[in-house]
mmCIF file of C-alpha atoms in Angstrom:
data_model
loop_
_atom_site.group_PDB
_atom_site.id
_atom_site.type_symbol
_atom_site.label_atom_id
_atom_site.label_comp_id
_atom_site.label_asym_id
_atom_site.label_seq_id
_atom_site.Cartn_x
_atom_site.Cartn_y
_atom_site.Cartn_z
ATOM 1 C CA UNK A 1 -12.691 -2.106 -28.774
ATOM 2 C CA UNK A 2 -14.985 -4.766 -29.419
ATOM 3 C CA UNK A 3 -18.928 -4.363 -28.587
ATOM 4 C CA UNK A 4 -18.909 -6.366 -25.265
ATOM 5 C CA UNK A 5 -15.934 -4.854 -23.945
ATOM 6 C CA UNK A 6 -17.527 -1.137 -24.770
ATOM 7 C CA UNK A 7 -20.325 -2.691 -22.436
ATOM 8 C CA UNK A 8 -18.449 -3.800 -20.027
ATOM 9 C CA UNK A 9 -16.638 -0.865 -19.817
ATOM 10 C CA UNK A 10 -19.833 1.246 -19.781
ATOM 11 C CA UNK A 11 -21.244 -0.950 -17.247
ATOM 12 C CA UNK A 12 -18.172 -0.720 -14.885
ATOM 13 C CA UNK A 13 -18.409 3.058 -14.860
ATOM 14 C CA UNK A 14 -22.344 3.293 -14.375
ATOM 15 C CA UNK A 15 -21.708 1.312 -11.071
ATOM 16 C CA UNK A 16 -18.844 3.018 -9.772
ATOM 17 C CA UNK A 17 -19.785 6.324 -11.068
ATOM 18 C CA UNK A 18 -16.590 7.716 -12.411
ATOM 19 C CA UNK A 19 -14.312 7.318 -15.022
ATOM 20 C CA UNK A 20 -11.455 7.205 -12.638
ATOM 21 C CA UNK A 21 -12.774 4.736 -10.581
ATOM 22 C CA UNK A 22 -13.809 2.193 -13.467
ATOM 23 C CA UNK A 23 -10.448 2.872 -14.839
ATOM 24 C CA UNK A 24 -8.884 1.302 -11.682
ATOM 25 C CA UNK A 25 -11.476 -1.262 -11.441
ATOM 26 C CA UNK A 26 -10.250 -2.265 -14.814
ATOM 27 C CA UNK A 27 -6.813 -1.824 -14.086
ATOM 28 C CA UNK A 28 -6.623 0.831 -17.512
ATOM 29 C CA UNK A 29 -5.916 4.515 -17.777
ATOM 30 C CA UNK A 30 -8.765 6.915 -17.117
ATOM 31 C CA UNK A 31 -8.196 8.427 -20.506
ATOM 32 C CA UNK A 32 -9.093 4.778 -22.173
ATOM 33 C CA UNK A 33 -12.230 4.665 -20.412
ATOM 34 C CA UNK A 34 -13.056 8.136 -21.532
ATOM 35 C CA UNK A 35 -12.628 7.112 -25.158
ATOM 36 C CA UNK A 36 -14.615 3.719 -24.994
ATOM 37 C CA UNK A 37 -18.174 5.608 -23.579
ATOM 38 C CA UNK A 38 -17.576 8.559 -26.243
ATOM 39 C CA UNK A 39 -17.369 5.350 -29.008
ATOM 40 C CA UNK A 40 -20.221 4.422 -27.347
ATOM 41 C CA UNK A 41 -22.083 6.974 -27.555
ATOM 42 C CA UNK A 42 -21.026 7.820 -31.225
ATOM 43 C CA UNK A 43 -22.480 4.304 -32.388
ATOM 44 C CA UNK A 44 -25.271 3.876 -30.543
ATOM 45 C CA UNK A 45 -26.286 8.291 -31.587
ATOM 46 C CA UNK A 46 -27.414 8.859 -28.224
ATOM 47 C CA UNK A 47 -25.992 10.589 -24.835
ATOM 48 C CA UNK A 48 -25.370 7.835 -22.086
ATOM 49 C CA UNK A 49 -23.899 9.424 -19.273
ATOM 50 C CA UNK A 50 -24.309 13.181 -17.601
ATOM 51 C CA UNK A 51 -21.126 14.580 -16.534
ATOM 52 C CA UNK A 52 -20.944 17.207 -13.619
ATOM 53 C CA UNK A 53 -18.982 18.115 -10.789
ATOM 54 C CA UNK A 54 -21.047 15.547 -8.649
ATOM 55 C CA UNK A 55 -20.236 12.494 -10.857
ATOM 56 C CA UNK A 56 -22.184 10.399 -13.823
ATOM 57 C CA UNK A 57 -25.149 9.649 -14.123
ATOM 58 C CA UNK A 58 -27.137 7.603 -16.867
ATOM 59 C CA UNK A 59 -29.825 9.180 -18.929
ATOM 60 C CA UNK A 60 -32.967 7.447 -19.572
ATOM 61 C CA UNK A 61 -31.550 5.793 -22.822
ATOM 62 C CA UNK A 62 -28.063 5.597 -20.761
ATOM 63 C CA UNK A 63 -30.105 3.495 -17.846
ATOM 64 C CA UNK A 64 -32.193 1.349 -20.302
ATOM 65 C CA UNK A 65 -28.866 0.625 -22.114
ATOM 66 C CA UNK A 66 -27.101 -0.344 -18.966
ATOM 67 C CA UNK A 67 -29.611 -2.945 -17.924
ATOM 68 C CA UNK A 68 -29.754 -4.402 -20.939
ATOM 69 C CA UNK A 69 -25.984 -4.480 -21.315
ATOM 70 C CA UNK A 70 -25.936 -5.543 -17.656
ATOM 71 C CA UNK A 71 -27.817 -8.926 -18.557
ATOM 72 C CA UNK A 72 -25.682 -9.396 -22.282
ATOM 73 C CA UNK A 73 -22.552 -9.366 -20.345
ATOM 74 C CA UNK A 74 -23.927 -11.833 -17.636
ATOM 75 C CA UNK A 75 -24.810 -14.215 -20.080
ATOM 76 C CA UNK A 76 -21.893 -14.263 -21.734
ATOM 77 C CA UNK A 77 -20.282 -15.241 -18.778
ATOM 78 C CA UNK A 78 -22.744 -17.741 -18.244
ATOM 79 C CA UNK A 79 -22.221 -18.961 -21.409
ATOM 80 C CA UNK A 80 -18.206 -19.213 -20.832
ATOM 81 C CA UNK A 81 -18.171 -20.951 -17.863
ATOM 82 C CA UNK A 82 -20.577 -23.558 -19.301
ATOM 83 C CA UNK A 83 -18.079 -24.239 -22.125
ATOM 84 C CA UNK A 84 -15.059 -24.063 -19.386
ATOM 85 C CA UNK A 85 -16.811 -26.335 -16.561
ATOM 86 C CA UNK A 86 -17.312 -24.122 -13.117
ATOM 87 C CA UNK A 87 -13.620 -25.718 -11.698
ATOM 88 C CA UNK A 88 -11.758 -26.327 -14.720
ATOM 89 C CA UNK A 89 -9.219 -23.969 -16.134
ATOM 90 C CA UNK A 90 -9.905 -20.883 -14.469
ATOM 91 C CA UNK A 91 -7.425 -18.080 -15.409
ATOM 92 C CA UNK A 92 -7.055 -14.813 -14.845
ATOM 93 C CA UNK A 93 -6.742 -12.443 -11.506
ATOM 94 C CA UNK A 94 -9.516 -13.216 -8.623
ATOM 95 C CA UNK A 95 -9.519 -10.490 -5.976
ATOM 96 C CA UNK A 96 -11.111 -11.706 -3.077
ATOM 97 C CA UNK A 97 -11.900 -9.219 0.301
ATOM 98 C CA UNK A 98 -11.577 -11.193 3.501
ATOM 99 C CA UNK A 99 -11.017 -10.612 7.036
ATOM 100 C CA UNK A 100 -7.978 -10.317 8.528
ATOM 101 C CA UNK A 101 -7.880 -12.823 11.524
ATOM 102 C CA UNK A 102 -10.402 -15.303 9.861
ATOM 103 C CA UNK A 103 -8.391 -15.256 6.521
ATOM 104 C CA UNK A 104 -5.101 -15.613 8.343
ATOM 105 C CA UNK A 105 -5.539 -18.726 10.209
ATOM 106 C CA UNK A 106 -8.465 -20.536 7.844
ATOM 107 C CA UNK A 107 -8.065 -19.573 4.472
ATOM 108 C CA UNK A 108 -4.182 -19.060 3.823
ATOM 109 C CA UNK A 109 -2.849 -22.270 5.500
ATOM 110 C CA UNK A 110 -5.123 -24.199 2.743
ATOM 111 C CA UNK A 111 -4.813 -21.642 0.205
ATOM 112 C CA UNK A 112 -1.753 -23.370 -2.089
ATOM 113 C CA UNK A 113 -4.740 -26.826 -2.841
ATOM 114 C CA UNK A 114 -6.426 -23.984 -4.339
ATOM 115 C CA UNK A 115 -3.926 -22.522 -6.456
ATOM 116 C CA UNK A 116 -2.724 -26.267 -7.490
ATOM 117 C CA UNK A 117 -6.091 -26.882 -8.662
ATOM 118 C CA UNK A 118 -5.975 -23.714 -10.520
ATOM 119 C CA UNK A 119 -2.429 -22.963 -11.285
ATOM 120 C CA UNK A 120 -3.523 -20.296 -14.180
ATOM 121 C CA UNK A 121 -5.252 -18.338 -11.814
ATOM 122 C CA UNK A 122 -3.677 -15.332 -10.272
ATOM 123 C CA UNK A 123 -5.397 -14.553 -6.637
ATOM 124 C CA UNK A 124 -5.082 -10.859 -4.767
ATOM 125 C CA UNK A 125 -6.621 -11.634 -1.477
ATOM 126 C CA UNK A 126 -7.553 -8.274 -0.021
ATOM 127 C CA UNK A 127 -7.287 -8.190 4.183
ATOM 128 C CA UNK A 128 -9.381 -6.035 5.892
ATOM 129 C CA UNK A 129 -11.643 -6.161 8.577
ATOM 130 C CA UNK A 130 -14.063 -3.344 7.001
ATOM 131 C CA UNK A 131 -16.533 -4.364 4.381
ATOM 132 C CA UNK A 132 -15.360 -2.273 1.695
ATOM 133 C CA UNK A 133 -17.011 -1.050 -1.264
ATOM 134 C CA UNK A 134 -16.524 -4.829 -3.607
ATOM 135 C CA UNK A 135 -17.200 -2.657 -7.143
ATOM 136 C CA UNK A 136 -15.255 0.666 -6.294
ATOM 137 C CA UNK A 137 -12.482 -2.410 -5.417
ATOM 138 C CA UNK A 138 -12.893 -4.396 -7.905
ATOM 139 C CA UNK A 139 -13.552 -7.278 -6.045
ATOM 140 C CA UNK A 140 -14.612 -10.741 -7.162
ATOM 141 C CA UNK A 141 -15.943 -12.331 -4.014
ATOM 142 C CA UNK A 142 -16.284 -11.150 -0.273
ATOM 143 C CA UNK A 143 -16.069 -13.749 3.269
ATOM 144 C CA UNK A 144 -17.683 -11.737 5.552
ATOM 145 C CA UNK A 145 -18.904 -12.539 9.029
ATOM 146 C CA UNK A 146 -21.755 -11.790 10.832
ATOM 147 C CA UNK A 147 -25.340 -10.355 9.949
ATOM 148 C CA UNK A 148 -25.963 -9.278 5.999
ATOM 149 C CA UNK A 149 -26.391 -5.361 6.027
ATOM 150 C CA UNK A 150 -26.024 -4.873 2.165
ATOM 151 C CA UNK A 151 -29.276 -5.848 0.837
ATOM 152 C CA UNK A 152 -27.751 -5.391 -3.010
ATOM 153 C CA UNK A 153 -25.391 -8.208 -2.567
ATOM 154 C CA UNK A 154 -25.990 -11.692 -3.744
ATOM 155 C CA UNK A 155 -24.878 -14.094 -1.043
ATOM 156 C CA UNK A 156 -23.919 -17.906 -0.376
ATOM 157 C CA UNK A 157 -23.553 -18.891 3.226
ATOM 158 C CA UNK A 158 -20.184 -21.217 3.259
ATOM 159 C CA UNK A 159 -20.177 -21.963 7.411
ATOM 160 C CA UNK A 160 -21.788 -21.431 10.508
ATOM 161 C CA UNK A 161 -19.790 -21.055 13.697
ATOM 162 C CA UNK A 162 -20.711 -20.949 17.241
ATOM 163 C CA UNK A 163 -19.836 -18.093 19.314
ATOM 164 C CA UNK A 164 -18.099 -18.503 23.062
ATOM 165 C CA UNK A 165 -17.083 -15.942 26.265
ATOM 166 C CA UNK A 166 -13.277 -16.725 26.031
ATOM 167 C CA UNK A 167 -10.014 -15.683 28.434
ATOM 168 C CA UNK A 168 -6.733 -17.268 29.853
ATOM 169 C CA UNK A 169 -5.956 -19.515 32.609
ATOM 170 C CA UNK A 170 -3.398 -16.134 33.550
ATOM 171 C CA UNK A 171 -6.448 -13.538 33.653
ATOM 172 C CA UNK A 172 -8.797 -16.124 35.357
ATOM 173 C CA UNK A 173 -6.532 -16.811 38.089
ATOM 174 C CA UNK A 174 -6.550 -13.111 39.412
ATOM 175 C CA UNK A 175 -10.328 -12.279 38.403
ATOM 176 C CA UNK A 176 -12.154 -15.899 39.243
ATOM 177 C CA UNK A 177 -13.947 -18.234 37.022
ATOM 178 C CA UNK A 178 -17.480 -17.111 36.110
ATOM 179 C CA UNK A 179 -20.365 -20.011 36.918
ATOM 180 C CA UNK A 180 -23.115 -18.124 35.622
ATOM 181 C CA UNK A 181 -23.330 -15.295 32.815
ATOM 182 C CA UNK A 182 -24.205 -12.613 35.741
ATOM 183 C CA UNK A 183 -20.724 -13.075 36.985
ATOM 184 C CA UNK A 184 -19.683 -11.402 33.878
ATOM 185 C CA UNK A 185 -20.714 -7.804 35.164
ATOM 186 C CA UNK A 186 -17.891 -8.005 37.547
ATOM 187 C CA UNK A 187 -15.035 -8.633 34.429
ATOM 188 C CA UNK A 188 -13.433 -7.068 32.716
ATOM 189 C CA UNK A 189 -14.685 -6.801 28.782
ATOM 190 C CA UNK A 190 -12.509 -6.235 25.694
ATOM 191 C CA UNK A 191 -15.567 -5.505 23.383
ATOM 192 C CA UNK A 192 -14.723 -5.297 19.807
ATOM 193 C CA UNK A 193 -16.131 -2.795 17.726
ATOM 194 C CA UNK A 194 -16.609 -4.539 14.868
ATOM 195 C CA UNK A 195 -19.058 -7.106 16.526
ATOM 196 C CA UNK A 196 -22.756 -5.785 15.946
ATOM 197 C CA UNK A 197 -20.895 -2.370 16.751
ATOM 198 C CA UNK A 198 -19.102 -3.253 19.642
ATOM 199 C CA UNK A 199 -22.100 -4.264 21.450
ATOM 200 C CA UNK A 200 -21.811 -4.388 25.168
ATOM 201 C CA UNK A 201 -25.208 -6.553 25.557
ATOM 202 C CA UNK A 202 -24.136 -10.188 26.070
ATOM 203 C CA UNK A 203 -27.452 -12.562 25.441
ATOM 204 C CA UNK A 204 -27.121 -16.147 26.766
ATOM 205 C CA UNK A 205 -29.433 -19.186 26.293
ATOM 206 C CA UNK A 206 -29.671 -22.622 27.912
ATOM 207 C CA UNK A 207 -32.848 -24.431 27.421
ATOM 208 C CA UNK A 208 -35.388 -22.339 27.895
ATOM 209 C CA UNK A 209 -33.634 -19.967 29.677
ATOM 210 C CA UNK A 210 -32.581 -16.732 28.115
ATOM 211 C CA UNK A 211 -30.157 -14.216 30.368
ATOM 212 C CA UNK A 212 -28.902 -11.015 28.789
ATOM 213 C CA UNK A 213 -25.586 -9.028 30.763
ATOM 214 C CA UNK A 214 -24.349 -5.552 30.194
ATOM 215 C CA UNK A 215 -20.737 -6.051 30.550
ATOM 216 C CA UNK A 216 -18.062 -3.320 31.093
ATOM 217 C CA UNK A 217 -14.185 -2.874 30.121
ATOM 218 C CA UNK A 218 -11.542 -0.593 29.851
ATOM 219 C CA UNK A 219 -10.754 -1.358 26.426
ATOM 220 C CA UNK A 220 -12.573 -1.730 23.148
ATOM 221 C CA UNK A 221 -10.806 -2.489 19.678
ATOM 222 C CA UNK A 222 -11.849 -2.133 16.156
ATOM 223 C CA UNK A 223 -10.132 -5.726 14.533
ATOM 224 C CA UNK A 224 -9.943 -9.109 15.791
ATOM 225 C CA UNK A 225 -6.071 -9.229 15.539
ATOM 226 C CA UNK A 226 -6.551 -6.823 18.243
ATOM 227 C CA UNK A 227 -9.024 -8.531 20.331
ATOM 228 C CA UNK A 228 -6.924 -11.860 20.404
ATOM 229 C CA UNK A 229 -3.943 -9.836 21.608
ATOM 230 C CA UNK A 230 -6.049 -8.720 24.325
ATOM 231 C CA UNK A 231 -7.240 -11.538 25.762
ATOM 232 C CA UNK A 232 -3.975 -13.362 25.023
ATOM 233 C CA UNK A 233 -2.008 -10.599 27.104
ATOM 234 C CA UNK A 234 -4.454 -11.466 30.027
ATOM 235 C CA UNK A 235 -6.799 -8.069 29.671
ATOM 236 C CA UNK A 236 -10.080 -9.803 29.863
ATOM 237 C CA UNK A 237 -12.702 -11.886 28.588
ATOM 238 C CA UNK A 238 -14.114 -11.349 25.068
ATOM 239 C CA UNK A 239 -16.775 -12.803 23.376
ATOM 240 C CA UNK A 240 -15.565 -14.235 20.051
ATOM 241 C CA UNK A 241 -16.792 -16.672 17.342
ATOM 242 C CA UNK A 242 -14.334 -20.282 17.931
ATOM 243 C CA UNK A 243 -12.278 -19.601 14.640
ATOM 244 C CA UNK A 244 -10.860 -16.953 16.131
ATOM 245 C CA UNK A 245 -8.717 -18.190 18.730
ATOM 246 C CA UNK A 246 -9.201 -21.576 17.246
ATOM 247 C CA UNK A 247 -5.198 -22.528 18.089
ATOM 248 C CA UNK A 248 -5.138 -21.308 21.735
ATOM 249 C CA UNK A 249 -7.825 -22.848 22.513
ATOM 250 C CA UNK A 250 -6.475 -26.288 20.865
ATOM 251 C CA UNK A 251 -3.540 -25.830 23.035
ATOM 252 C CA UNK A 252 -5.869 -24.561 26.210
ATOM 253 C CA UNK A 253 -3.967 -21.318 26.637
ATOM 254 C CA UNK A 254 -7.509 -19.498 26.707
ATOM 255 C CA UNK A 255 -10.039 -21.353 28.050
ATOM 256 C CA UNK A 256 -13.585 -21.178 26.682
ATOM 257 C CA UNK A 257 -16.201 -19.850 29.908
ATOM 258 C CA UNK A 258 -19.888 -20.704 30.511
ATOM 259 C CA UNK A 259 -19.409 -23.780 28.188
ATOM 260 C CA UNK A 260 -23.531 -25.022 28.896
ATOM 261 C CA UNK A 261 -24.377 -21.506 27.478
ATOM 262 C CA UNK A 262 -25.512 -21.165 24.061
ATOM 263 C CA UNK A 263 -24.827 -17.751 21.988
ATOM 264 C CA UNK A 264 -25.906 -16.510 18.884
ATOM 265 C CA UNK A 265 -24.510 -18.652 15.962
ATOM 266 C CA UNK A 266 -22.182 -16.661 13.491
ATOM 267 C CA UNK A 267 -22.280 -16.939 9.977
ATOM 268 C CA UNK A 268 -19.355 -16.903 7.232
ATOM 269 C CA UNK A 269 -21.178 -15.212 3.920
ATOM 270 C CA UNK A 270 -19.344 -15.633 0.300
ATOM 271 C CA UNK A 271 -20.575 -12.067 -0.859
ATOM 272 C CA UNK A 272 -20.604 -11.597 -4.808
ATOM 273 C CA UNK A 273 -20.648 -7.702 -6.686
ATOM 274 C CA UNK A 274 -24.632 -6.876 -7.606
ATOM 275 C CA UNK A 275 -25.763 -6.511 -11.021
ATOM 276 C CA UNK A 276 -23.685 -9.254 -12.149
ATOM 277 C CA UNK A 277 -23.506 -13.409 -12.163
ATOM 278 C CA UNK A 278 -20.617 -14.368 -10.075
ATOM 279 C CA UNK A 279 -17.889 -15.485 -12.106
ATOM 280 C CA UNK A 280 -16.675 -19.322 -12.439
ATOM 281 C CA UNK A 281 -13.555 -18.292 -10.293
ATOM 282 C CA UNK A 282 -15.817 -16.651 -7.335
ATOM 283 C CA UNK A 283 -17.817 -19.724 -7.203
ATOM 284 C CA UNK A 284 -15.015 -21.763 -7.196
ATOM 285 C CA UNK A 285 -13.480 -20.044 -4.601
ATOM 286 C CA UNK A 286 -16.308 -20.107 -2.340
ATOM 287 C CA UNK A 287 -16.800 -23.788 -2.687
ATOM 288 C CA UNK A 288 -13.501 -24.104 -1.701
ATOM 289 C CA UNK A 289 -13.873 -21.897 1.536
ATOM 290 C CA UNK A 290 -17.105 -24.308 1.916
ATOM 291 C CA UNK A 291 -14.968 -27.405 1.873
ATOM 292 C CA UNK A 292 -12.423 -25.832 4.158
ATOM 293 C CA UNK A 293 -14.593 -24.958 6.820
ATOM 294 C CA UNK A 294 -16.958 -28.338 6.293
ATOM 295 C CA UNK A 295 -13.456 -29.892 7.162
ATOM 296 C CA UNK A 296 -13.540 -28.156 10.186
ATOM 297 C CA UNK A 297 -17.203 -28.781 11.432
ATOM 298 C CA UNK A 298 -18.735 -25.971 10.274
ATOM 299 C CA UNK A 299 -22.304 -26.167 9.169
ATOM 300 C CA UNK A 300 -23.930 -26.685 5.415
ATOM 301 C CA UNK A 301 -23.817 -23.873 3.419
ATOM 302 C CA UNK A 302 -27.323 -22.500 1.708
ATOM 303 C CA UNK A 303 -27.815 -20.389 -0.941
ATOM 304 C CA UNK A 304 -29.630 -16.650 -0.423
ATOM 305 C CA UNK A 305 -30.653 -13.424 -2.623
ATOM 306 C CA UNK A 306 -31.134 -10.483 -0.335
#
């Protein structure tokens, strides 16, 4: 094994912290892994790692070594996709973490320009609506919605959404058509878990006005596939960002409520692993994402480092 690749390897298991799970990151046998650090260790005459039952951890020459191998392996990257151009001739497997709802009816419709553009390019798309672990996964980029609570992530905003009190014409016609947010308090709320932890807290704004209602249901659910079932079977009303029922609502069977009340915006984050430069693929695929969502009205994207 070649010396970058012993870094890389090294790298991969100082940041998940085992050999097993750098072995899957790398998509190698644990034993392989094993072998590369004890190489390692033999050339460079010094102990890297600390084995116990609790894991690995780096020694002070192990932790010196990884940050330095940290920024040799970033550069190198660097220094490939300048030779490659950021959108030409991408190859290779990009494994990309995305939620399930958002994914399904933004991403995957448009997904096959992306492959033609990149036909060497093998994509996993990963659908879940938890924000999993993106090195224990071995994940290239992350769309995640919503607030930033991972401070070691590097992060490009790709679209900004508003956010709207949404139920049917069926559900609407037993319960009544709110006219002002108060009116919520006698609905019925599917709350979803997953939004700022199923918060039950509904803030409103219309000029200078700000109302907040505590809202109460019978049912709360942990993944938007869920929530738009809800509503679309006539439970209740739901507060939801407008890609997710963006086709009922096209075709008016759910209605948005309140319409000259504002609500928080909601943001769509590319997410890239720490401790690395995101590859030529990630980028490409979140400027793609970008230019999806731009095509749908979506706000301009800026850059952040949390």
């Amino acid at each position: 094994m070649d010396r970058l690749a012993l870094m890389e390897t090294y790298v991969c298991t100082v940041e998940t912290g085992s050999f097993s799970a750098a072995a899957r990151r790398l998509q190698v046998g644990q034993p392989a892994v094993s072998k590369a650090i004890a190489q390692l260790e033999e050339r460079l005459q010094a102990r890297l790692l600390l084995r116990s039952t609790r894991g690995l951890t780096p020694t002070e020459a192990g932790q010196a070594y990884y940050e330095s191998a940290k920024r040799a392996i970033a550069m190198a990257d660097e220094a490939d996709s300048v030779v490659r151009g950021v959108s030409a001739d991408l190859v290779g497997k990009l494994r990309v973490s995305a939620a399930v709802t958002f994914t399904r009816l933004h991403v995957i419709p448009h997904i096959k320009r992306f492959m033609e553009r990149h036909p060497q390019l093998e994509i996993e798309v990963v659908l879940d609506d938890r924000h999993i672990d993106l090195l224990e996964n071995g994940i290239d980029i992350a769309l995640r919605m919503g607030n930033l609570g991972d401070s070691s992530m590097t992060a490009r905003r790709v679209a900004t959404g508003r956010r709207m009190v949404v139920a049917t014409p069926a559900y609407l016609a037993q319960r009544g058509v709110p006219q002002k947010p108060a009116d919520l308090v006698h609905h019925e709320a599917v709350v979803y878990l997953s939004d700022a932890g199923g918060a039950t807290t509904w803030s409103f704004e219309r000029d200078s006005a700000e109302v907040s209602v505590t809202v109460s249901g019978h049912l709360r659910v942990s993944a938007a596939e869920g929530v738009r079932a809800a509503v679309c079977a006539d439970v209740g009303v739901a507060i939801v960002s407008e890609w997710m029922f963006a086709p009922e609502l096209a075709r008016g069977t759910v209605c948005q409520l309140l319409p000259e009340w504002s609500l928080p915006t909601i943001d769509v984050w590319a997410l890239y692993p720490s401790g690395r430069l995101a590859s030529a693929k990630a980028r490409a695929f979140a400027a793609f994402v970008e230019e999806i969502m731009m095509g749908e009205g979506a706000a301009p994207p800026v850059e952040a480092q949390d």
